[in-house]
Short mmCIF file of C-alpha atoms and ligand atoms in Angstrom, two decimals:
data_model
loop_
_atom_site.label_atom_id
_atom_site.label_comp_id
_atom_site.label_asym_id
_atom_site.label_seq_id
_atom_site.Cartn_x
_atom_site.Cartn_y
_atom_site.Cartn_z
CA UNK A 24 -23.52 -31.73 -49.70
CA UNK A 25 -21.58 -34.18 -47.18
CA UNK A 26 -17.71 -33.67 -47.04
CA UNK A 27 -15.07 -34.91 -44.65
CA UNK A 28 -13.70 -33.01 -41.69
CA UNK A 29 -10.28 -32.93 -43.12
CA UNK A 30 -11.30 -31.07 -46.21
CA UNK A 31 -13.26 -28.36 -44.29
CA UNK A 32 -10.57 -27.86 -41.80
CA UNK A 33 -7.40 -27.84 -44.07
CA UNK A 34 -9.28 -24.92 -45.98
CA UNK A 35 -10.05 -23.26 -42.88
CA UNK A 36 -6.23 -23.55 -41.87
CA UNK A 37 -5.14 -21.93 -44.92
CA UNK A 38 -7.69 -19.24 -44.83
CA UNK A 39 -7.01 -18.47 -41.22
CA UNK A 40 -10.69 -19.17 -39.86
CA UNK A 41 -12.47 -21.85 -37.67
CA UNK A 42 -15.80 -23.78 -38.62
CA UNK A 43 -18.18 -24.17 -35.80
CA UNK A 44 -19.27 -28.03 -34.65
CA UNK A 45 -22.93 -27.65 -33.33
CA UNK A 46 -24.19 -30.50 -31.32
CA UNK A 47 -27.46 -31.97 -32.23
CA UNK A 48 -29.85 -33.86 -30.34
CA UNK A 49 -33.33 -33.77 -32.69
CA UNK A 50 -34.70 -32.65 -35.72
CA UNK A 51 -35.18 -29.06 -34.59
CA UNK A 52 -31.67 -28.38 -33.77
CA UNK A 53 -30.36 -29.72 -37.34
CA UNK A 54 -33.14 -27.65 -39.18
CA UNK A 55 -31.76 -24.46 -37.07
CA UNK A 56 -28.35 -25.10 -37.63
CA UNK A 57 -28.82 -25.77 -41.55
CA UNK A 58 -30.80 -22.50 -41.86
CA UNK A 59 -27.93 -20.68 -40.53
CA UNK A 60 -25.40 -22.35 -42.78
CA UNK A 61 -27.61 -21.15 -45.54
CA UNK A 62 -27.99 -17.80 -44.45
CA UNK A 63 -24.05 -17.10 -43.97
CA UNK A 64 -22.94 -19.48 -46.45
CA UNK A 65 -20.63 -21.08 -44.10
CA UNK A 66 -19.40 -24.65 -43.89
CA UNK A 67 -20.95 -26.57 -40.88
CA UNK A 68 -19.91 -29.32 -38.50
CA UNK A 69 -23.05 -31.26 -37.26
CA UNK A 70 -21.87 -33.02 -34.30
CA UNK A 71 -23.41 -36.05 -32.24
CA UNK A 72 -22.42 -36.96 -29.14
CA UNK A 73 -22.65 -40.60 -27.47
CA UNK A 74 -25.66 -39.17 -25.33
CA UNK A 75 -27.51 -37.85 -28.50
CA UNK A 76 -27.13 -41.38 -30.05
CA UNK A 77 -28.34 -42.79 -26.89
CA UNK A 78 -31.44 -40.31 -26.84
CA UNK A 79 -32.01 -40.19 -30.58
CA UNK A 80 -30.54 -43.33 -32.22
CA UNK A 81 -27.43 -43.06 -34.78
CA UNK A 82 -29.58 -44.44 -37.99
CA UNK A 83 -32.41 -41.72 -37.17
CA UNK A 84 -29.49 -38.83 -36.62
CA UNK A 85 -28.11 -40.08 -39.64
CA UNK A 86 -30.94 -40.28 -41.68
CA UNK A 87 -31.93 -36.53 -41.02
CA UNK A 88 -28.28 -35.05 -41.23
CA UNK A 89 -27.77 -36.80 -44.64
CA UNK A 90 -31.01 -35.43 -46.21
CA UNK A 91 -30.38 -32.14 -44.79
CA UNK A 92 -26.81 -32.39 -46.20
CA UNK A 93 -27.86 -33.76 -49.82
CA UNK A 94 -30.47 -30.87 -50.22
CA UNK A 95 -28.05 -28.19 -49.43
CA UNK A 96 -24.90 -26.63 -51.28
CA UNK A 97 -22.98 -25.75 -48.29
CA UNK A 98 -20.29 -27.81 -47.05
CA UNK A 99 -21.45 -30.41 -44.25
CA UNK A 100 -19.34 -32.69 -42.20
CA UNK A 101 -21.56 -35.10 -40.04
CA UNK A 102 -19.28 -35.71 -37.05
CA UNK A 103 -19.05 -38.23 -33.99
CA UNK A 104 -17.93 -36.33 -30.72
CA UNK A 105 -16.36 -37.65 -28.12
CA UNK A 106 -16.41 -41.03 -28.88
CA UNK A 107 -14.83 -42.77 -25.70
CA UNK A 108 -16.01 -46.05 -26.31
CA UNK A 109 -14.20 -47.52 -28.92
CA UNK A 110 -17.08 -49.83 -30.18
CA UNK A 111 -19.17 -46.93 -30.74
CA UNK A 112 -16.50 -45.20 -32.83
CA UNK A 113 -16.18 -48.34 -34.75
CA UNK A 114 -20.03 -48.74 -35.22
CA UNK A 115 -20.05 -45.08 -36.53
CA UNK A 116 -17.22 -45.65 -38.93
CA UNK A 117 -18.77 -49.04 -40.26
CA UNK A 118 -22.39 -47.06 -40.17
CA UNK A 119 -21.79 -45.10 -43.31
CA UNK A 120 -23.16 -42.37 -42.01
CA UNK A 121 -20.27 -40.08 -40.72
CA UNK A 122 -17.74 -38.38 -42.53
CA UNK A 123 -15.56 -37.72 -39.46
CA UNK A 124 -15.28 -39.22 -35.84
CA UNK A 125 -13.75 -38.00 -32.75
CA UNK A 126 -11.85 -40.78 -30.45
CA UNK A 127 -11.48 -39.19 -27.28
CA UNK A 128 -8.81 -41.02 -25.54
CA UNK A 129 -7.81 -38.20 -23.21
CA UNK A 130 -8.30 -39.99 -20.01
CA UNK A 131 -6.13 -42.90 -21.17
CA UNK A 132 -2.20 -43.01 -20.68
CA UNK A 133 -0.44 -41.33 -23.33
CA UNK A 134 0.91 -44.71 -24.98
CA UNK A 135 -2.56 -46.17 -24.90
CA UNK A 136 -4.04 -43.08 -26.26
CA UNK A 137 -1.54 -43.19 -29.35
CA UNK A 138 -2.23 -47.13 -29.78
CA UNK A 139 -6.11 -47.13 -30.02
CA UNK A 140 -6.17 -43.62 -32.03
CA UNK A 141 -3.79 -45.10 -34.43
CA UNK A 142 -5.92 -48.05 -34.82
CA UNK A 143 -8.99 -46.40 -35.40
CA UNK A 144 -7.35 -43.77 -37.89
CA UNK A 145 -6.23 -46.54 -39.86
CA UNK A 146 -9.69 -48.14 -40.04
CA UNK A 147 -11.34 -44.71 -40.58
CA UNK A 148 -9.00 -43.66 -43.40
CA UNK A 149 -9.78 -46.77 -45.40
CA UNK A 150 -13.27 -45.63 -45.67
CA UNK A 151 -12.57 -41.78 -46.25
CA UNK A 152 -13.84 -40.65 -42.76
CA UNK A 153 -11.23 -38.01 -40.69
CA UNK A 154 -10.47 -38.84 -37.16
CA UNK A 155 -10.20 -36.01 -34.63
CA UNK A 156 -8.13 -37.13 -31.43
CA UNK A 157 -7.77 -35.31 -28.35
CA UNK A 158 -4.66 -34.84 -25.81
CA UNK A 159 -4.69 -33.22 -22.52
CA UNK A 160 -7.77 -32.68 -19.89
CA UNK A 161 -10.25 -30.34 -21.17
CA UNK A 162 -10.65 -28.13 -17.61
CA UNK A 163 -10.91 -24.73 -16.82
CA UNK A 164 -7.94 -22.60 -15.82
CA UNK A 165 -9.33 -22.13 -12.36
CA UNK A 166 -9.43 -25.92 -11.91
CA UNK A 167 -5.59 -25.74 -11.28
CA UNK A 168 -3.93 -23.59 -8.66
CA UNK A 169 -0.32 -23.46 -10.04
CA UNK A 170 1.45 -23.67 -13.12
CA UNK A 171 2.65 -27.06 -12.56
CA UNK A 172 -0.77 -28.35 -12.17
CA UNK A 173 -1.84 -26.90 -15.55
CA UNK A 174 1.44 -28.23 -17.19
CA UNK A 175 0.69 -31.69 -15.81
CA UNK A 176 -2.92 -31.63 -17.56
CA UNK A 177 -2.88 -29.11 -19.98
CA UNK A 178 -1.83 -30.21 -23.76
CA UNK A 179 1.78 -30.58 -23.79
CA UNK A 180 3.21 -29.28 -26.93
CA UNK A 181 6.19 -31.91 -27.40
CA UNK A 182 3.77 -34.57 -26.55
CA UNK A 183 1.25 -33.28 -29.30
CA UNK A 184 3.93 -33.53 -32.11
CA UNK A 185 4.82 -37.26 -31.27
CA UNK A 186 1.02 -37.89 -30.78
CA UNK A 187 0.31 -36.79 -34.31
CA UNK A 188 3.23 -38.25 -35.75
CA UNK A 189 2.55 -41.68 -34.36
CA UNK A 190 -1.42 -41.62 -34.87
CA UNK A 191 -1.89 -39.89 -38.03
CA UNK A 192 -4.94 -37.90 -36.88
CA UNK A 193 -6.54 -35.33 -39.07
CA UNK A 194 -7.30 -33.00 -36.28
CA UNK A 195 -6.32 -32.26 -32.51
CA UNK A 196 -8.44 -31.28 -29.67
CA UNK A 197 -6.21 -29.44 -27.33
CA UNK A 198 -6.94 -28.29 -23.57
CA UNK A 199 -5.85 -24.74 -22.81
CA UNK A 200 -8.29 -24.15 -20.12
CA UNK A 201 -11.81 -24.41 -21.68
CA UNK A 202 -13.99 -26.56 -20.02
CA UNK A 203 -17.64 -28.21 -21.01
CA UNK A 204 -20.98 -26.82 -19.58
CA UNK A 205 -22.46 -23.38 -18.72
CA UNK A 206 -20.21 -22.86 -15.93
CA UNK A 207 -16.62 -22.45 -17.29
CA UNK A 208 -15.66 -19.39 -15.08
CA UNK A 209 -16.15 -17.94 -11.84
CA UNK A 210 -13.99 -14.99 -12.57
CA UNK A 211 -13.18 -13.69 -15.97
CA UNK A 212 -12.72 -15.80 -19.14
CA UNK A 213 -9.02 -17.02 -18.99
CA UNK A 214 -7.34 -19.15 -21.49
CA UNK A 215 -3.82 -20.39 -21.81
CA UNK A 216 -2.93 -18.59 -25.10
CA UNK A 217 0.96 -19.08 -24.91
CA UNK A 218 0.42 -22.79 -24.81
CA UNK A 219 -1.86 -22.45 -27.91
CA UNK A 220 0.89 -20.42 -29.71
CA UNK A 221 3.50 -23.10 -28.65
CA UNK A 222 1.21 -25.70 -30.09
CA UNK A 223 0.53 -24.02 -33.26
CA UNK A 224 4.20 -23.17 -33.98
CA UNK A 225 5.26 -26.90 -33.51
CA UNK A 226 2.10 -28.55 -35.30
CA UNK A 227 0.75 -28.48 -38.69
CA UNK A 228 -2.82 -30.13 -38.59
CA UNK A 229 -5.81 -28.27 -37.71
CA UNK A 230 -6.44 -27.35 -33.88
CA UNK A 231 -9.72 -27.90 -32.14
CA UNK A 232 -11.01 -25.92 -29.22
CA UNK A 233 -13.69 -27.98 -27.07
CA UNK A 234 -15.62 -26.06 -24.47
CA UNK A 235 -16.29 -22.98 -26.31
CA UNK A 236 -19.61 -21.67 -25.39
CA UNK A 237 -19.92 -18.02 -24.47
CA UNK A 238 -23.23 -18.13 -22.69
CA UNK A 239 -24.44 -14.81 -24.39
CA UNK A 240 -25.85 -12.44 -22.22
CA UNK A 241 -29.03 -11.71 -24.12
CA UNK A 242 -29.99 -15.58 -24.07
CA UNK A 243 -29.38 -16.16 -20.94
CA UNK A 244 -31.18 -13.02 -19.70
CA UNK A 245 -34.17 -14.61 -21.45
CA UNK A 246 -33.49 -17.82 -19.86
CA UNK A 247 -33.47 -16.17 -16.21
CA UNK A 248 -36.43 -13.96 -16.86
CA UNK A 249 -38.57 -16.91 -17.56
CA UNK A 250 -37.42 -18.91 -14.35
CA UNK A 251 -34.33 -20.76 -15.54
CA UNK A 252 -31.77 -20.71 -12.78
CA UNK A 253 -28.61 -20.35 -14.45
CA UNK A 254 -27.44 -16.70 -13.07
CA UNK A 255 -23.68 -18.19 -12.36
CA UNK A 256 -23.37 -19.38 -16.02
CA UNK A 257 -20.11 -18.11 -17.68
CA UNK A 258 -18.71 -18.93 -20.91
CA UNK A 259 -15.42 -18.09 -23.14
CA UNK A 260 -15.14 -14.24 -24.03
CA UNK A 261 -15.99 -13.43 -27.83
CA UNK A 262 -12.51 -11.49 -27.76
CA UNK A 263 -10.92 -14.89 -26.46
CA UNK A 264 -12.71 -16.75 -29.01
CA UNK A 265 -11.62 -14.64 -31.61
CA UNK A 266 -8.02 -14.38 -30.29
CA UNK A 267 -7.89 -18.27 -30.28
CA UNK A 268 -8.75 -18.12 -34.06
CA UNK A 269 -6.04 -15.65 -34.83
CA UNK A 270 -3.81 -17.89 -33.07
CA UNK A 271 -4.80 -20.98 -35.18
CA UNK A 272 -7.73 -22.71 -33.80
CA UNK A 273 -9.62 -24.06 -36.87
CA UNK A 274 -12.61 -25.94 -35.26
CA UNK A 275 -14.90 -24.77 -32.45
CA UNK A 276 -17.34 -27.07 -30.46
CA UNK A 277 -20.36 -25.58 -29.25
CA UNK A 278 -23.38 -27.28 -27.30
CA UNK A 279 -24.18 -25.40 -24.38
CA UNK A 280 -24.92 -22.23 -26.10
CA UNK A 281 -27.32 -24.05 -28.27
CA UNK A 282 -28.99 -25.58 -24.98
CA UNK A 283 -29.61 -22.17 -23.58
CA UNK A 284 -31.10 -20.76 -26.78
CA UNK A 285 -33.53 -23.84 -27.10
CA UNK A 286 -34.38 -23.32 -23.39
CA UNK A 287 -34.94 -19.32 -23.90
CA UNK A 288 -37.04 -19.99 -26.90
CA UNK A 289 -39.52 -22.51 -25.20
CA UNK A 290 -39.69 -20.78 -21.90
CA UNK A 291 -40.33 -17.75 -23.26
CA UNK A 292 -42.92 -18.74 -25.89
CA UNK A 293 -44.81 -20.87 -23.11
CA UNK A 294 -44.78 -18.02 -20.65
CA UNK A 295 -46.28 -15.40 -23.44
CA UNK A 296 -48.90 -18.06 -24.99
CA UNK A 297 -49.82 -20.22 -22.18
CA UNK A 298 -53.12 -21.63 -24.23
CA UNK A 299 -50.81 -23.23 -27.16
CA UNK A 300 -50.44 -26.90 -26.87
CA UNK A 301 -49.08 -27.60 -30.38
CA UNK A 302 -45.39 -28.62 -30.18
CA UNK A 303 -44.62 -27.26 -33.68
CA UNK A 304 -45.57 -23.92 -32.42
CA UNK A 305 -43.79 -24.06 -29.28
CA UNK A 306 -40.50 -25.36 -30.66
CA UNK A 307 -40.56 -22.74 -33.55
CA UNK A 308 -39.15 -19.77 -31.57
CA UNK A 309 -36.60 -22.18 -30.32
CA UNK A 310 -35.44 -22.94 -33.56
CA UNK A 311 -35.26 -19.42 -34.61
CA UNK A 312 -33.06 -18.44 -31.23
CA UNK A 313 -30.64 -21.27 -32.15
CA UNK A 314 -30.34 -20.22 -35.70
CA UNK A 315 -29.60 -16.72 -34.50
CA UNK A 316 -26.79 -17.76 -32.18
CA UNK A 317 -25.15 -20.05 -34.74
CA UNK A 318 -25.36 -17.19 -37.17
CA UNK A 319 -23.67 -14.94 -34.77
CA UNK A 320 -21.06 -17.96 -34.14
CA UNK A 321 -20.22 -18.54 -37.90
CA UNK A 322 -19.53 -14.58 -38.07
CA UNK A 323 -17.21 -14.49 -35.21
CA UNK A 324 -15.32 -17.86 -36.17
CA UNK A 325 -14.74 -15.97 -39.76
CA UNK A 326 -16.53 -19.03 -41.60
CA UNK A 327 -19.20 -16.42 -42.99
CA UNK A 328 -19.23 -16.66 -46.78
CA UNK A 329 -16.42 -19.58 -46.98
CA UNK A 330 -19.14 -22.43 -47.64
O1 G3H B 412 -18.79 -32.21 -25.12
C1 G3H B 412 -19.90 -32.60 -24.89
C2 G3H B 412 -21.25 -32.04 -25.34
O2 G3H B 412 -21.52 -30.97 -24.68
C3 G3H B 412 -22.28 -33.18 -25.35
O3 G3H B 412 -22.89 -33.28 -24.22
O4 G3H B 412 -22.76 -35.86 -23.78
O5 G3H B 412 -24.80 -34.32 -22.80
O6 G3H B 412 -24.59 -34.89 -25.11
P1 G3H B 412 -23.77 -34.76 -23.82
P1 13P B 413 -19.73 -26.27 -24.71
O1 13P B 413 -20.19 -26.79 -23.41
O2 13P B 413 -19.04 -24.91 -24.17
O3 13P B 413 -20.70 -26.09 -25.45
O4 13P B 413 -18.93 -27.39 -25.42
C1 13P B 413 -19.05 -28.26 -25.93
C2 13P B 413 -18.36 -29.19 -26.64
O5 13P B 413 -16.98 -29.29 -26.28
C3 13P B 413 -18.85 -30.52 -27.23
O6 13P B 413 -17.82 -31.15 -27.91
ZN1 ZN B 414 -16.14 -31.35 -26.09
#
C-alpha cells in the first residue's frame, strides 16, 4: 500500500531502525525491489531522480509503482529524489503520484534554501505529501583536508535546528562524509559520527543518509570478472552503516549498489549464454541480483519484518 514518507520514518525513528530508499529507472528494478520487500516483510521507499524521470517518464514510473504498491501489503513510499529544479518538484507534488518529495536546496545560500523549502513544504503538506530537505554538501571526508573545511561544508548542527524550525520539513538529509557514486573513498570508509551524534541530539525529525552504497565485494567481483572496469570502487562499510543507524539515521539512500548488481547480472548472463537474444532472459538474473542486494540492505538497516 502507498504511504507517506513521514509515517514510515516516524515509525522507524521510534523503533531505532532505518528504511532503504532505492533508486529505480525501469520496470525490472521496481519488480526486483518489491520482491525484496515481500520476502523481508519490509517497508520500502522507491525513489526516482530527475534523471530517471527524464529517462522513463514521471507518469510511466508513477503508474508502475502505484500498481506494485496497490498489489502489496507492504508500506511503499513513492519518492522524488534530489529535486533541484523547483518546477519539477511542483510538478511531482501536483501529479498525484508521489507520497514524498525531496527538495535539494543544498547548493543554495542558507536563507534561500529555507525560503524555497518552506514554500514547497506548505504546498506538499496540503496534499498530504512529505518533504525531505537537504542541508550541507554531500561529499567525502577525503574531499576536505582540514577540520575547518569539513565544518564549512558538512551539516552544521545549530543551523539544522534553525532550518527545521523555519521550514517544517519532515526529514533532513545531512552531510557527514558520504558521497554519491561508486568511488567514495581512496582509503578506508570514514564518516563524521561525532557530527551525526551532535545533530541527532538537537533534532527531533528523521535523518537521512545519502550516498550510502557499500559496493559489496561479491557483486563487484562478478562485474570485474566479466569486463567491468571498477577496480577502485569503494563504498561505505557495513559496520559504518550499522553505526549510523544506531546513532539515529532513519532513511538510507542506495543507487550505486543496484547499478552494479544490474551490471553484474547482465554481464555474467551474456558471457555464459552468448546465444541468447531474449531481453526477458537477459534481465532476469539482473533482477535476481538486485533483489538479493536489497534484501541484504533491509536486514542490515533493521527494517526486516517491520512492514
Ligand atoms: O543521488 C543520485 C542518484 O544516484 C541518482 O542518480 O541522477 O544519475 O539518476 P541519477
Ligand atoms: P549511492 O550512489 O551511494 O548509491 O547514493 C545514492 C543516493 O544518495 C541517491 O539519492
Ligand atoms: Zn542522494
